[in-house]
Coordinates of C-alpha atoms and ligand atoms in Angstrom, one line a residue:
Chain A
M9 CA 0.0 0.0 0.0
S10 CA 1.2 3.4 -0.9
D11 CA -0.3 6.7 0.0
I12 CA -0.6 8.0 -3.6
I13 CA -2.4 6.5 -6.6
V14 CA -2.3 7.6 -10.2
L15 CA -5.4 7.1 -12.3
A16 CA -3.9 6.0 -15.6
E17 CA -5.8 6.6 -18.8
Q18 CA -5.8 4.1 -21.7
Q19 CA -7.6 4.0 -24.9
N20 CA -7.8 0.8 -27.0
G21 CA -5.2 -0.7 -24.7
K22 CA -2.7 2.1 -25.2
L23 CA -1.5 4.2 -22.3
A24 CA -2.2 7.9 -22.7
N25 CA 1.1 9.8 -22.6
A26 CA -0.5 12.4 -20.3
S27 CA -0.7 9.7 -17.7
R28 CA 3.1 9.6 -17.7
N29 CA 3.1 13.3 -16.8
A30 CA 0.7 12.4 -13.9
I31 CA 3.2 9.7 -12.8
T32 CA 5.9 12.4 -12.6
A33 CA 3.6 14.5 -10.5
A34 CA 2.9 11.5 -8.2
K35 CA 6.6 11.0 -7.8
A36 CA 7.0 14.7 -6.9
L37 CA 4.2 14.3 -4.3
A38 CA 5.8 11.1 -3.0
A39 CA 9.0 13.0 -2.4
L40 CA 7.1 15.4 -0.2
T41 CA 5.1 12.8 1.7
G42 CA 7.9 10.3 2.0
G43 CA 5.7 7.6 0.6
G44 CA 5.5 5.6 -2.6
F45 CA 2.8 5.4 -5.3
D46 CA 0.5 3.0 -7.0
I47 CA -1.2 3.1 -10.4
A48 CA -4.8 2.2 -11.2
V49 CA -5.9 1.4 -14.8
A50 CA -9.5 0.6 -15.9
G51 CA -10.9 -0.9 -19.1
H52 CA -11.6 -4.2 -20.7
G53 CA -8.7 -6.4 -21.9
I54 CA -6.1 -4.2 -20.4
G55 CA -3.4 -6.8 -19.6
D56 CA -0.9 -5.3 -21.9
V57 CA -1.2 -1.8 -20.6
A58 CA -1.2 -3.0 -17.0
G59 CA 2.1 -4.8 -17.8
A60 CA 3.6 -1.7 -19.4
L61 CA 2.5 0.4 -16.4
G62 CA 4.5 -2.0 -14.2
G63 CA 7.7 -0.5 -15.4
Y64 CA 7.3 3.0 -13.9
G65 CA 8.3 2.3 -10.3
A66 CA 4.8 1.9 -8.8
A67 CA 4.5 -0.5 -5.8
T68 CA 1.3 -2.0 -7.2
V69 CA -0.7 -1.7 -10.4
Y70 CA -4.4 -2.1 -9.6
T71 CA -6.5 -3.2 -12.6
V72 CA -10.2 -3.0 -13.0
D73 CA -11.2 -5.1 -16.0
D74 CA -14.8 -5.3 -16.8
A75 CA -17.0 -5.5 -20.0
A76 CA -18.8 -2.4 -18.8
L77 CA -15.5 -0.5 -19.2
A78 CA -15.0 -1.5 -22.9
H79 CA -15.6 2.1 -23.8
Y80 CA -15.0 5.1 -21.6
T81 CA -18.0 6.6 -19.9
A82 CA -17.8 8.9 -16.9
Q83 CA -20.3 7.0 -14.9
A84 CA -18.7 3.6 -15.2
Y85 CA -15.1 4.7 -15.0
A86 CA -15.7 6.8 -11.9
Q87 CA -17.0 3.6 -10.2
A88 CA -14.0 1.6 -11.4
F89 CA -11.4 4.2 -10.3
S90 CA -13.0 4.8 -6.9
A91 CA -13.0 1.1 -6.3
A92 CA -9.3 1.0 -7.1
V93 CA -8.5 3.9 -4.8
E94 CA -10.4 2.2 -2.0
A95 CA -8.6 -1.1 -2.6
S96 CA -5.3 0.7 -2.4
G97 CA -6.1 2.8 0.7
A98 CA -4.4 5.8 -1.0
T99 CA -5.0 9.3 0.4
F100 CA -3.7 11.2 -2.6
V101 CA -5.3 10.6 -6.0
V102 CA -3.5 12.0 -9.1
A103 CA -4.9 12.1 -12.7
A104 CA -3.9 14.0 -15.9
A105 CA -6.0 17.1 -16.8
T106 CA -7.0 15.6 -20.2
S107 CA -10.5 15.6 -21.4
I108 CA -11.1 12.2 -19.7
G109 CA -9.3 13.4 -16.6
K110 CA -11.4 16.5 -16.4
D111 CA -14.6 14.6 -17.1
C112 CA -14.1 11.7 -14.7
T113 CA -11.9 12.7 -11.8
P114 CA -14.5 15.0 -10.1
R115 CA -16.9 12.1 -10.0
V116 CA -14.2 9.9 -8.4
A117 CA -13.7 12.7 -5.8
A118 CA -17.4 12.8 -5.1
R119 CA -17.6 9.1 -4.5
L120 CA -14.6 9.3 -2.1
D121 CA -16.0 12.4 -0.3
A122 CA -12.8 14.1 -1.2
G123 CA -11.8 17.6 -2.1
M124 CA -10.2 18.2 -5.4
A125 CA -7.8 20.7 -7.1
S126 CA -7.9 20.8 -10.9
D127 CA -5.2 21.4 -13.4
V128 CA -2.5 21.8 -10.8
I129 CA 0.8 23.3 -11.9
K130 CA 2.9 23.0 -8.8
I131 CA 2.9 20.9 -5.6
E132 CA 4.6 22.1 -2.4
K133 CA 4.5 21.2 1.2
E134 CA 4.5 23.9 3.9
G135 CA 4.3 23.2 7.6
G136 CA 2.9 19.7 7.0
T137 CA 0.3 20.8 4.5
V138 CA 0.4 20.0 0.9
L139 CA -0.4 23.1 -1.3
Y140 CA -1.5 23.0 -4.9
S141 CA -0.9 25.9 -7.2
R142 CA -3.4 26.6 -9.9
E143 CA -3.8 29.4 -12.5
I144 CA -6.9 31.4 -12.1
Y145 CA -8.4 34.5 -13.9
S146 CA -7.0 33.5 -17.3
G147 CA -3.6 33.0 -15.8
N148 CA -3.5 36.5 -14.3
L149 CA -3.1 35.1 -10.8
I150 CA -1.9 31.9 -9.2
G151 CA -3.9 30.5 -6.3
R152 CA -2.4 28.1 -3.8
M153 CA -5.1 25.7 -2.5
K154 CA -5.2 23.2 0.4
I155 CA -7.5 20.3 0.6
N156 CA -9.1 19.5 4.0
T157 CA -10.5 16.0 3.4
D158 CA -8.8 12.7 4.3
I159 CA -8.4 11.9 0.6
Q160 CA -7.1 14.6 -1.7
V161 CA -7.7 14.4 -5.4
L162 CA -5.9 16.4 -8.1
T163 CA -5.6 16.6 -11.8
V164 CA -2.3 17.9 -13.1
R165 CA -1.3 20.0 -16.1
G166 CA 0.9 18.0 -18.4
T167 CA 3.2 20.9 -19.4
E168 CA 4.4 21.3 -15.8
F169 CA 5.4 17.8 -15.1
A170 CA 7.8 15.9 -17.5
M171 CA 6.7 12.7 -19.1
A172 CA 7.9 9.8 -16.9
E173 CA 10.1 7.2 -18.7
A174 CA 9.7 3.5 -17.8
S175 CA 12.6 2.6 -15.5
G176 CA 12.3 -1.2 -15.7
G177 CA 11.3 -3.6 -13.0
A178 CA 7.8 -4.8 -12.5
S179 CA 5.2 -3.7 -10.0
A180 CA 2.9 -6.2 -8.3
T181 CA -0.5 -6.3 -9.9
Q182 CA -3.8 -6.6 -8.2
A183 CA -7.2 -7.1 -9.8
V184 CA -10.1 -5.1 -8.3
S185 CA -13.7 -5.8 -9.1
A186 CA -16.1 -2.9 -9.2
S187 CA -19.6 -4.2 -9.8
I188 CA -20.5 -1.3 -12.0
E189 CA -24.2 -0.4 -11.9
G190 CA -26.7 2.3 -12.7
V191 CA -24.9 3.5 -15.9
R192 CA -27.4 5.3 -18.1
M193 CA -25.0 6.5 -20.8
T194 CA -23.6 4.8 -23.9
Y195 CA -20.6 5.6 -25.9
V196 CA -21.6 5.8 -29.6
G197 CA -18.4 6.7 -31.4
L198 CA -15.5 9.1 -31.9
D199 CA -15.1 11.3 -34.9
A200 CA -11.3 11.5 -34.7
V201 CA -9.2 14.2 -36.2
E202 CA -6.8 12.3 -38.4
S203 CA -3.3 13.6 -38.5
D204 CA 0.2 12.4 -39.0
R205 CA 1.5 15.3 -36.9
P206 CA 2.6 14.9 -33.2
A207 CA -0.1 15.7 -30.6
L208 CA -0.5 19.3 -29.8
T209 CA 0.3 18.9 -26.2
E210 CA 3.4 16.8 -26.9
A211 CA 5.0 18.4 -29.9
S212 CA 8.3 20.1 -29.5
V213 CA 7.3 22.8 -32.1
V214 CA 3.8 24.3 -32.4
V215 CA 2.8 26.6 -35.2
S216 CA -0.4 28.4 -34.5
G217 CA -2.6 30.6 -36.6
G218 CA -5.3 33.2 -35.9
R219 CA -7.7 35.4 -37.7
G220 CA -4.9 37.1 -39.5
L221 CA -4.7 34.2 -41.8
K222 CA -7.9 35.6 -43.4
E223 CA -9.2 32.4 -44.9
P224 CA -9.3 28.7 -43.9
E225 CA -7.4 27.7 -47.0
N226 CA -4.4 29.8 -45.8
F227 CA -3.9 27.3 -43.0
Q228 CA -3.0 24.8 -45.7
K229 CA -1.3 27.3 -48.1
V230 CA 0.7 29.5 -45.7
L231 CA 0.9 27.8 -42.3
E232 CA 1.2 24.1 -43.1
P233 CA 4.5 24.3 -45.1
L234 CA 6.2 25.9 -42.1
A235 CA 4.6 23.3 -39.7
D236 CA 5.8 20.5 -42.1
H237 CA 9.3 21.8 -42.0
F238 CA 9.4 21.3 -38.2
N239 CA 7.1 18.3 -38.1
A240 CA 5.2 20.6 -35.8
A241 CA 1.7 20.4 -34.4
I242 CA -0.8 23.0 -35.5
G243 CA -2.6 25.2 -33.0
A244 CA -5.3 27.9 -33.5
T245 CA -7.2 30.6 -31.7
R246 CA -10.7 30.4 -30.5
A247 CA -11.7 32.8 -33.2
V248 CA -10.7 30.6 -36.1
V249 CA -12.0 27.4 -34.4
D250 CA -15.4 29.1 -33.8
A251 CA -15.4 30.1 -37.5
G252 CA -15.1 26.4 -38.4
W253 CA -11.7 26.9 -40.2
V254 CA -10.0 24.1 -38.2
P255 CA -11.0 21.3 -35.8
N256 CA -12.1 22.3 -32.2
D257 CA -9.3 20.1 -31.0
W258 CA -6.7 22.6 -32.2
Q259 CA -7.7 25.5 -29.9
V260 CA -4.9 26.7 -27.7
G261 CA -5.8 28.7 -24.6
Q262 CA -7.6 29.0 -21.3
T263 CA -10.6 27.1 -22.5
G264 CA -8.7 24.9 -25.0
K265 CA -5.4 23.1 -24.8
V266 CA -2.4 24.3 -22.8
V267 CA 0.9 23.8 -24.6
A268 CA 4.5 24.5 -23.7
P269 CA 6.6 23.4 -26.6
N270 CA 10.3 24.2 -27.2
L271 CA 9.2 26.6 -30.0
Y272 CA 5.8 28.3 -30.4
I273 CA 5.3 30.3 -33.6
A274 CA 2.2 32.5 -33.6
M275 CA 1.0 34.1 -36.9
G276 CA -1.9 36.5 -37.2
I277 CA -2.8 36.1 -33.6
S278 CA -3.5 39.2 -31.5
G279 CA -2.6 37.6 -28.2
A280 CA -5.8 37.9 -26.1
I281 CA -5.3 36.9 -22.5
Q282 CA -7.3 33.7 -23.0
H283 CA -4.9 32.6 -25.8
L284 CA -1.8 33.6 -23.8
A285 CA -3.0 31.4 -20.9
G286 CA -2.5 28.4 -23.2
M287 CA 0.9 29.1 -24.5
K288 CA 2.9 31.5 -22.5
G289 CA 4.8 28.7 -20.8
S290 CA 6.5 27.8 -24.2
K291 CA 10.3 27.9 -24.1
T292 CA 10.8 30.2 -27.1
I293 CA 7.9 32.2 -28.6
V294 CA 7.9 33.8 -32.0
A295 CA 5.2 36.2 -33.1
I296 CA 4.5 37.4 -36.6
N297 CA 1.9 40.1 -36.7
K298 CA 1.5 43.3 -38.8
D299 CA 0.2 45.3 -35.8
P300 CA 3.2 46.4 -33.7
E301 CA 0.9 47.0 -30.7
A302 CA -0.5 43.4 -30.7
P303 CA -0.4 42.0 -27.2
I304 CA 1.2 38.8 -28.4
F305 CA 4.5 40.7 -28.6
S306 CA 4.5 41.1 -24.8
V307 CA 5.2 37.4 -24.5
A308 CA 7.2 36.9 -27.6
D309 CA 11.0 36.4 -27.4
Y310 CA 11.2 37.3 -31.1
G311 CA 8.6 39.5 -32.6
L312 CA 8.4 40.3 -36.3
V313 CA 6.2 43.1 -37.3
A314 CA 5.2 42.1 -40.9
D315 CA 2.5 40.9 -43.2
L316 CA 2.4 37.2 -42.5
F317 CA 1.6 36.4 -46.2
E318 CA 5.1 37.7 -47.1
A319 CA 7.1 36.8 -44.0
V320 CA 5.9 33.2 -43.4
P321 CA 6.6 31.9 -47.0
E322 CA 10.0 33.6 -46.8
L323 CA 10.7 32.1 -43.4
T324 CA 9.7 28.6 -44.7
S325 CA 11.8 28.8 -47.8
K326 CA 14.9 30.2 -46.0
L327 CA 14.6 27.5 -43.3
K328 CA 14.4 24.8 -46.0
A329 CA 17.5 26.2 -47.7
R330 CA 19.6 26.1 -44.6
Chain B
M13 CA -40.4 19.1 -18.9
K14 CA -38.2 21.2 -16.7
I15 CA -34.6 22.3 -17.4
L16 CA -32.3 23.8 -14.7
V17 CA -29.5 26.1 -15.8
T18 CA -26.8 27.8 -13.9
A19 CA -25.9 31.5 -14.2
K20 CA -22.7 32.2 -12.3
R21 CA -21.5 35.7 -11.8
V22 CA -17.8 36.1 -12.7
I23 CA -15.3 38.8 -13.3
D24 CA -15.6 39.9 -17.0
P25 CA -13.1 37.7 -18.9
Y26 CA -11.6 40.7 -20.6
S27 CA -10.8 42.5 -17.4
K28 CA -7.5 42.0 -15.6
P29 CA -7.8 41.5 -11.8
S30 CA -4.8 42.7 -9.8
L31 CA -3.8 42.1 -6.2
T32 CA -4.2 44.5 -3.2
S33 CA -1.2 45.0 -1.0
D34 CA -2.6 42.4 1.4
G35 CA -2.9 39.8 -1.4
R36 CA -6.6 40.0 -2.1
I37 CA -8.2 40.6 -5.4
D38 CA -8.7 44.2 -6.0
D39 CA -12.3 44.3 -7.4
D40 CA -12.7 48.1 -7.4
D41 CA -12.6 48.6 -11.1
L42 CA -13.7 45.2 -12.3
D43 CA -16.7 44.5 -14.4
F44 CA -18.8 41.4 -13.7
K45 CA -21.1 39.4 -16.0
M46 CA -22.6 36.0 -16.4
N47 CA -20.0 33.3 -17.0
P48 CA -19.9 32.9 -20.8
F49 CA -20.3 29.1 -20.6
C50 CA -23.5 29.7 -18.5
E51 CA -24.8 32.0 -21.2
I52 CA -24.4 29.1 -23.6
A53 CA -26.2 26.9 -21.2
V54 CA -29.2 29.3 -20.9
E55 CA -29.3 29.6 -24.6
E56 CA -29.3 25.8 -25.1
A57 CA -32.1 25.4 -22.6
L58 CA -34.2 28.0 -24.4
R59 CA -33.6 26.4 -27.7
I60 CA -34.8 23.0 -26.4
A61 CA -37.8 24.7 -24.9
E62 CA -38.6 26.6 -28.1
G63 CA -38.2 23.4 -30.2
A64 CA -40.4 21.2 -27.9
D65 CA -44.0 20.2 -28.5
D66 CA -44.8 20.3 -24.8
D67 CA -44.3 23.1 -22.3
V68 CA -40.7 23.3 -21.0
E69 CA -39.9 25.4 -18.0
V70 CA -36.4 26.8 -17.7
V71 CA -35.2 27.6 -14.2
A72 CA -32.0 29.6 -13.7
V73 CA -29.9 29.3 -10.6
A74 CA -27.0 31.3 -9.2
I75 CA -25.1 30.8 -6.0
G76 CA -23.5 34.0 -4.8
S77 CA -23.9 37.3 -3.2
D78 CA -26.9 39.5 -3.5
E79 CA -25.2 41.1 -6.6
A80 CA -25.6 37.8 -8.4
T81 CA -29.3 38.6 -8.7
K82 CA -28.2 40.5 -11.8
E83 CA -27.0 37.4 -13.5
V84 CA -30.2 35.5 -12.6
R85 CA -32.2 38.4 -14.0
T86 CA -30.1 38.3 -17.2
A87 CA -31.0 34.7 -17.6
L88 CA -34.7 35.6 -17.1
A89 CA -34.3 38.4 -19.6
M90 CA -32.9 36.0 -22.1
G91 CA -36.1 33.9 -21.6
A92 CA -35.8 31.7 -18.6
H93 CA -39.0 31.4 -16.7
R94 CA -38.0 31.5 -13.0
G95 CA -34.9 32.2 -11.0
I96 CA -33.3 31.0 -7.8
L97 CA -30.5 32.7 -5.9
V98 CA -28.8 31.0 -3.1
E99 CA -27.3 33.9 -1.2
M100 CA -23.8 33.2 -0.1
D101 CA -20.5 35.0 0.0
E102 CA -18.6 33.7 -3.0
E103 CA -15.4 33.5 -1.0
E104 CA -16.9 31.0 1.3
L105 CA -17.7 28.6 -1.5
D106 CA -15.8 25.7 -3.1
S107 CA -16.9 23.5 -6.0
D108 CA -18.1 20.8 -3.7
L109 CA -20.4 23.1 -1.8
V110 CA -21.9 24.5 -5.0
A111 CA -22.5 21.0 -6.2
K112 CA -24.1 20.0 -2.8
M113 CA -26.4 23.1 -3.0
L114 CA -27.4 22.3 -6.5
Q115 CA -28.1 18.7 -5.5
K116 CA -30.6 20.0 -2.9
I117 CA -32.2 22.3 -5.5
V118 CA -32.5 19.4 -8.0
A119 CA -34.1 17.2 -5.3
D120 CA -36.6 20.0 -4.7
E121 CA -37.2 21.0 -8.3
A122 CA -36.9 17.6 -10.0
P123 CA -35.7 18.8 -13.4
D124 CA -35.3 16.4 -16.3
L125 CA -32.1 18.0 -17.4
V126 CA -29.5 20.3 -15.9
I127 CA -27.3 22.3 -18.3
M128 CA -24.2 24.1 -16.9
G129 CA -21.0 25.6 -18.1
K130 CA -18.0 23.4 -18.6
Q131 CA -16.0 25.8 -16.4
A132 CA -16.4 29.1 -14.7
V133 CA -13.9 31.4 -16.3
D134 CA -12.7 32.9 -13.0
G135 CA -11.6 29.8 -11.2
D136 CA -11.5 27.4 -14.2
S137 CA -12.1 24.4 -11.9
N138 CA -14.3 22.4 -14.3
Q139 CA -15.7 20.3 -11.5
V140 CA -19.2 21.4 -10.3
A141 CA -21.3 19.6 -13.0
Q142 CA -19.4 16.4 -12.7
L143 CA -19.7 16.4 -8.9
L144 CA -23.4 17.2 -9.1
A145 CA -23.9 14.4 -11.6
E146 CA -22.2 11.9 -9.3
Y147 CA -24.1 13.0 -6.2
L148 CA -27.3 12.6 -8.1
G149 CA -26.2 9.3 -9.7
W150 CA -27.0 10.8 -13.1
P151 CA -25.2 10.4 -16.4
Q152 CA -23.3 13.4 -17.7
A153 CA -22.1 14.8 -21.0
T154 CA -19.5 17.4 -20.5
F155 CA -18.0 19.8 -23.2
A156 CA -21.1 19.6 -25.4
Y157 CA -20.8 20.6 -29.0
K158 CA -24.2 19.5 -30.2
V159 CA -27.2 18.3 -28.2
A160 CA -30.3 16.5 -29.6
L161 CA -33.3 15.4 -27.5
E162 CA -35.6 12.7 -28.7
G163 CA -38.1 11.4 -26.2
D164 CA -36.1 10.9 -23.1
T165 CA -32.9 10.1 -24.9
L166 CA -30.3 12.8 -25.2
T167 CA -27.6 12.5 -27.9
V168 CA -24.6 14.7 -27.2
Q169 CA -21.5 15.3 -29.3
R170 CA -18.7 16.2 -27.0
E171 CA -15.4 18.1 -27.7
V172 CA -12.7 15.7 -26.5
D173 CA -9.0 15.3 -27.0
G174 CA -8.5 14.0 -30.5
G175 CA -12.0 14.8 -32.0
V176 CA -15.7 14.8 -31.3
E177 CA -17.2 11.9 -29.3
T178 CA -20.9 11.0 -29.4
V179 CA -22.7 9.6 -26.4
T180 CA -26.4 8.9 -25.6
M181 CA -27.9 9.3 -22.2
S182 CA -31.4 8.7 -20.7
L183 CA -32.9 11.6 -18.8
P184 CA -32.5 12.9 -16.2
A185 CA -28.9 14.0 -17.0
V186 CA -26.4 16.7 -16.7
V187 CA -24.8 18.5 -19.7
T188 CA -22.0 21.0 -19.7
T189 CA -21.5 23.4 -22.6
D190 CA -18.5 24.0 -24.7
L191 CA -17.9 27.2 -26.8
R192 CA -19.2 25.9 -30.1
L193 CA -22.6 24.7 -28.8
N194 CA -24.4 27.8 -29.8
E195 CA -24.2 31.6 -30.0
P196 CA -26.1 33.0 -27.0
R197 CA -28.8 35.6 -27.7
Y198 CA -28.8 39.0 -26.1
A199 CA -31.6 40.0 -23.8
S200 CA -34.0 42.2 -25.7
L201 CA -35.5 45.3 -24.1
P202 CA -39.0 43.7 -23.8
G203 CA -37.2 40.7 -22.4
I204 CA -35.5 42.8 -19.8
M205 CA -38.8 44.5 -18.8
K206 CA -40.6 41.1 -18.5
A207 CA -37.7 39.7 -16.4
K208 CA -38.5 42.2 -13.7
R209 CA -41.8 40.6 -13.0
K210 CA -40.6 37.0 -13.3
P211 CA -40.4 35.1 -10.0
L212 CA -37.0 35.0 -8.3
A213 CA -36.7 33.1 -5.0
T214 CA -33.8 33.8 -2.7
L215 CA -32.7 30.9 -0.5
D216 CA -30.5 30.7 2.5
P217 CA -28.0 27.8 2.3
E218 CA -28.3 26.8 6.0
D219 CA -32.0 27.6 6.7
D220 CA -33.5 26.6 3.3
L221 CA -31.0 24.0 2.0
E222 CA -29.7 22.7 5.3
I223 CA -26.2 22.6 4.0
D224 CA -23.1 22.2 6.2
L225 CA -20.8 25.0 5.0
D226 CA -17.4 23.4 5.8
L227 CA -15.0 23.8 2.9
K228 CA -13.3 20.8 1.4
V229 CA -10.9 23.0 -0.6
E230 CA -9.6 26.4 0.6
L231 CA -7.6 29.1 -1.1
V232 CA -4.5 29.7 1.0
D233 CA -3.0 32.6 -0.9
L234 CA -2.7 34.4 -4.3
A235 CA 0.3 35.5 -6.2
K236 CA 1.2 37.1 -9.5
P237 CA 2.8 34.6 -11.9
A238 CA 6.4 35.2 -13.0
E239 CA 6.3 37.6 -15.9
R240 CA 7.9 36.5 -19.1
Q241 CA 11.0 38.5 -20.0
A242 CA 10.0 40.9 -22.7
G243 CA 11.7 39.9 -25.9
V244 CA 13.0 41.8 -28.9
K245 CA 11.5 42.9 -32.2
V246 CA 13.5 41.6 -35.1
P247 CA 13.7 43.7 -38.3
D248 CA 13.5 40.8 -40.8
V249 CA 13.3 37.1 -41.5
D250 CA 17.0 36.7 -41.7
T251 CA 17.6 38.1 -38.3
L252 CA 14.8 36.0 -36.9
I253 CA 16.4 32.8 -38.3
D254 CA 19.8 33.9 -37.0
K255 CA 18.4 34.5 -33.5
L256 CA 16.5 31.3 -33.4
A257 CA 19.6 29.3 -34.5
N258 CA 22.3 31.1 -32.5
E259 CA 20.7 32.7 -29.5
A260 CA 17.6 30.6 -28.6
K261 CA 19.1 27.4 -30.2
A262 CA 15.5 26.6 -31.0
I263 CA 16.2 25.4 -34.6
Ligands
LIG418 C1 -14.9 32.6 -22.4 C2 -13.8 32.9 -23.4 C3 -12.9 31.9 -23.6 C4 -11.9 32.0 -24.6 N1 -11.0 31.0 -24.8 C5 -10.0 31.2 -25.7 C6 -9.0 30.2 -25.9 O1 -9.0 29.2 -25.2 N2 -8.1 30.4 -26.9 C7 -8.1 31.5 -27.7 O2 -7.2 31.6 -28.6 N3 -9.0 32.5 -27.5 C8 -10.0 32.3 -26.5 N4 -10.9 33.3 -26.4 C9 -11.0 34.4 -27.4 C10 -10.0 35.5 -27.2 O3 -10.5 36.4 -26.3 C11 -9.8 36.2 -28.6 O4 -11.0 36.7 -29.1 C12 -9.1 35.3 -29.7 O5 -8.0 34.7 -29.1 C13 -8.7 36.2 -30.8 O6 -8.3 35.4 -31.9 P1 -7.3 35.9 -33.0 O7 -6.0 36.4 -32.4 O8 -7.2 34.8 -34.0 O9 -8.1 37.1 -33.7 P2 -7.9 38.7 -33.6 O10 -7.9 39.1 -32.2 O11 -8.8 39.2 -34.5 O12 -6.4 38.9 -34.1 C14 -6.0 38.8 -35.4 C15 -4.6 39.3 -35.5 O13 -4.1 39.1 -36.8 C16 -3.3 40.2 -37.2 N5 -3.2 40.2 -38.6 C17 -4.2 40.5 -39.5 N6 -3.8 40.4 -40.8 C18 -2.5 40.1 -40.7 C19 -1.5 39.9 -41.7 N7 -1.7 40.0 -43.0 N8 -0.2 39.6 -41.3 C20 0.1 39.6 -39.9 N9 -0.8 39.7 -39.0 C21 -2.1 40.0 -39.4 C22 -4.0 41.4 -36.6 O14 -3.1 42.5 -36.4 C23 -4.5 40.8 -35.2 O15 -3.6 41.1 -34.2 C24 -11.9 33.2 -25.4 C25 -12.8 34.2 -25.1 C26 -13.8 34.1 -24.1 C27 -14.7 35.2 -23.9
LIG419 N1 -21.6 29.9 -7.7 C1 -22.2 29.3 -8.8 N2 -23.5 29.6 -9.1 C2 -24.0 29.0 -10.2 N3 -23.4 28.1 -11.0 C3 -22.2 27.8 -10.7 C4 -21.5 28.4 -9.6 N4 -20.2 27.9 -9.6 C5 -20.1 27.1 -10.6 N5 -21.3 27.0 -11.3 C6 -21.6 26.2 -12.5 O1 -20.7 25.2 -12.6 C7 -19.9 25.2 -13.8 C8 -18.5 24.7 -13.6 O2 -17.9 25.6 -12.6 P1 -16.4 25.3 -12.0 O3 -16.4 23.9 -11.6 O4 -16.3 26.2 -10.9 O5 -15.5 25.6 -13.1 C9 -20.0 26.7 -14.2 O6 -19.8 26.9 -15.6 C10 -21.4 27.1 -13.8 O7 -22.3 26.7 -14.8

């Protein structure tokens, strides 16, 4: 038994990379509490992923394998995960702030009568109390929270905790049964955004476009050649997602995805506070905008005041020629 | 049919709260409004009501100070039929307490559907609807992109990592709104006039809802994030490439 448990996420038997960020957060927490950590995984036919999870240094990997978990639903998975937490006796529960983590983890907290902190960016301990930092007011302020319940639940922001690498060894495994009941929801299907590019939250380079691109076709004509050069993921502002130019899944920001790549290139993006909240943790930021007063320049390491329709093709061809 | 919607009062997303010298939020010059995701929730409830053959009552709820009456009235002005304010100092709330209060209201009102925002853009917790759904034992569809009701089956398309997921649920259920669900209407002048006469009940959390006000999660302190070092403007593409290669070592 460890005092910390990670709720790992798998889809079609494959571990979500964000769960490896959560493992790192659990290790950071373990360093503060002096304990170890366990991992829970739920699904149907999850032997392989449970085996793979055994290589990350957890004392025990708890598995909840049930036909009712063949597809993710919040109601069923909350029951599975809370059963695993109870079996482990853990007092800290850590999950990734992915769409599944955000959807399911509060329900787990409710079942455990636990307080929860969402999208945590830093974990500290002061005078025996664990404090969780979170961004609030579009990232204008950072609030430190404490949780008063016996069990403390958190989701963590992937950009703030590195992706754990398997370190070898094998954890003990323990099957937990959850007798899932009362589920009144059914998974129908996923209309997936097909892409050969790296995932937005994992790419080392992100090239993002905003309304300055003028027309949806310019994502392909102007932005994509630059993104191709870097094998970059593509991001976008809310404005162009709302306009239907690009998939919803590409929105970077306070209410979209938070990214922190090595290099973030923003073109035709004004830099509204809600956008900055999703990318200002990037290592190097480049902004290309024709308005010298655009707020994006306040976070850009390198700002180029230019018409993107001239500057971006020039940048792409000169990079290719190097 | 009855639909419950929430209308949280938040600091206007475009205003920039700063800290007082004793580390509290300086709300002197701040504007407040209804949480944008709640506006989308109210709009969706009204559209369902307008598209239904039977009568649908839309009840708007806010939990907050007396000032939050404004947000409930805004929901009424948009077209909701009735309002409820649970009067409570916002600083003494956490997500769990809000969910517990809503649970009591749901027990009392027995709605078929609860539509809420996916997050409140002040605290960005993204928790209350999920907590409520679990306390009620109801299904939930968060991050809704499209909602269709047929009989008592709700089909929801959800914005998830990697695409759009479809789920079906039987009522009663909880839905949270994402940005693309709809474009909320503005309250019309006649709407605003009518809203003044619509019923709005004010409840006390302890006397009326019998809620224990202990907090599960508390804010300990607030700080400004580390500012990014202001960078430089480069004159041309060649300089940009040179800086990226030799200074930032990013390419
Ligand atoms: C509740 C809420 C949540 C939100 N969440 C998000 C979020 O998560 N992510 C997000 O991005 N936004 C979000 N927003 C929206 C945000 O406030 C801004 O409206 C949005 O980010 C603006 O998008 P934009 O920069 O593409 O467009 P604009 O603000 O219109 O900027 C376009 C820019 O392009 C420049 N430009 C135009 N032509 C050219 C050219 N030829 N060459 C170079 N530059 C050019 C212009 O100078 C301008 O700066 C949210 C808003 C609200 C209210
Ligand atoms: N005080 C409140 N009054 C009414 N609704 C609320 C309140 N707090 C949260 N909500 C609702 O719950 C959703 C999620 O809030 P949160 O979990 O705080 O991000 C919001 O979008 C609102 O719809």
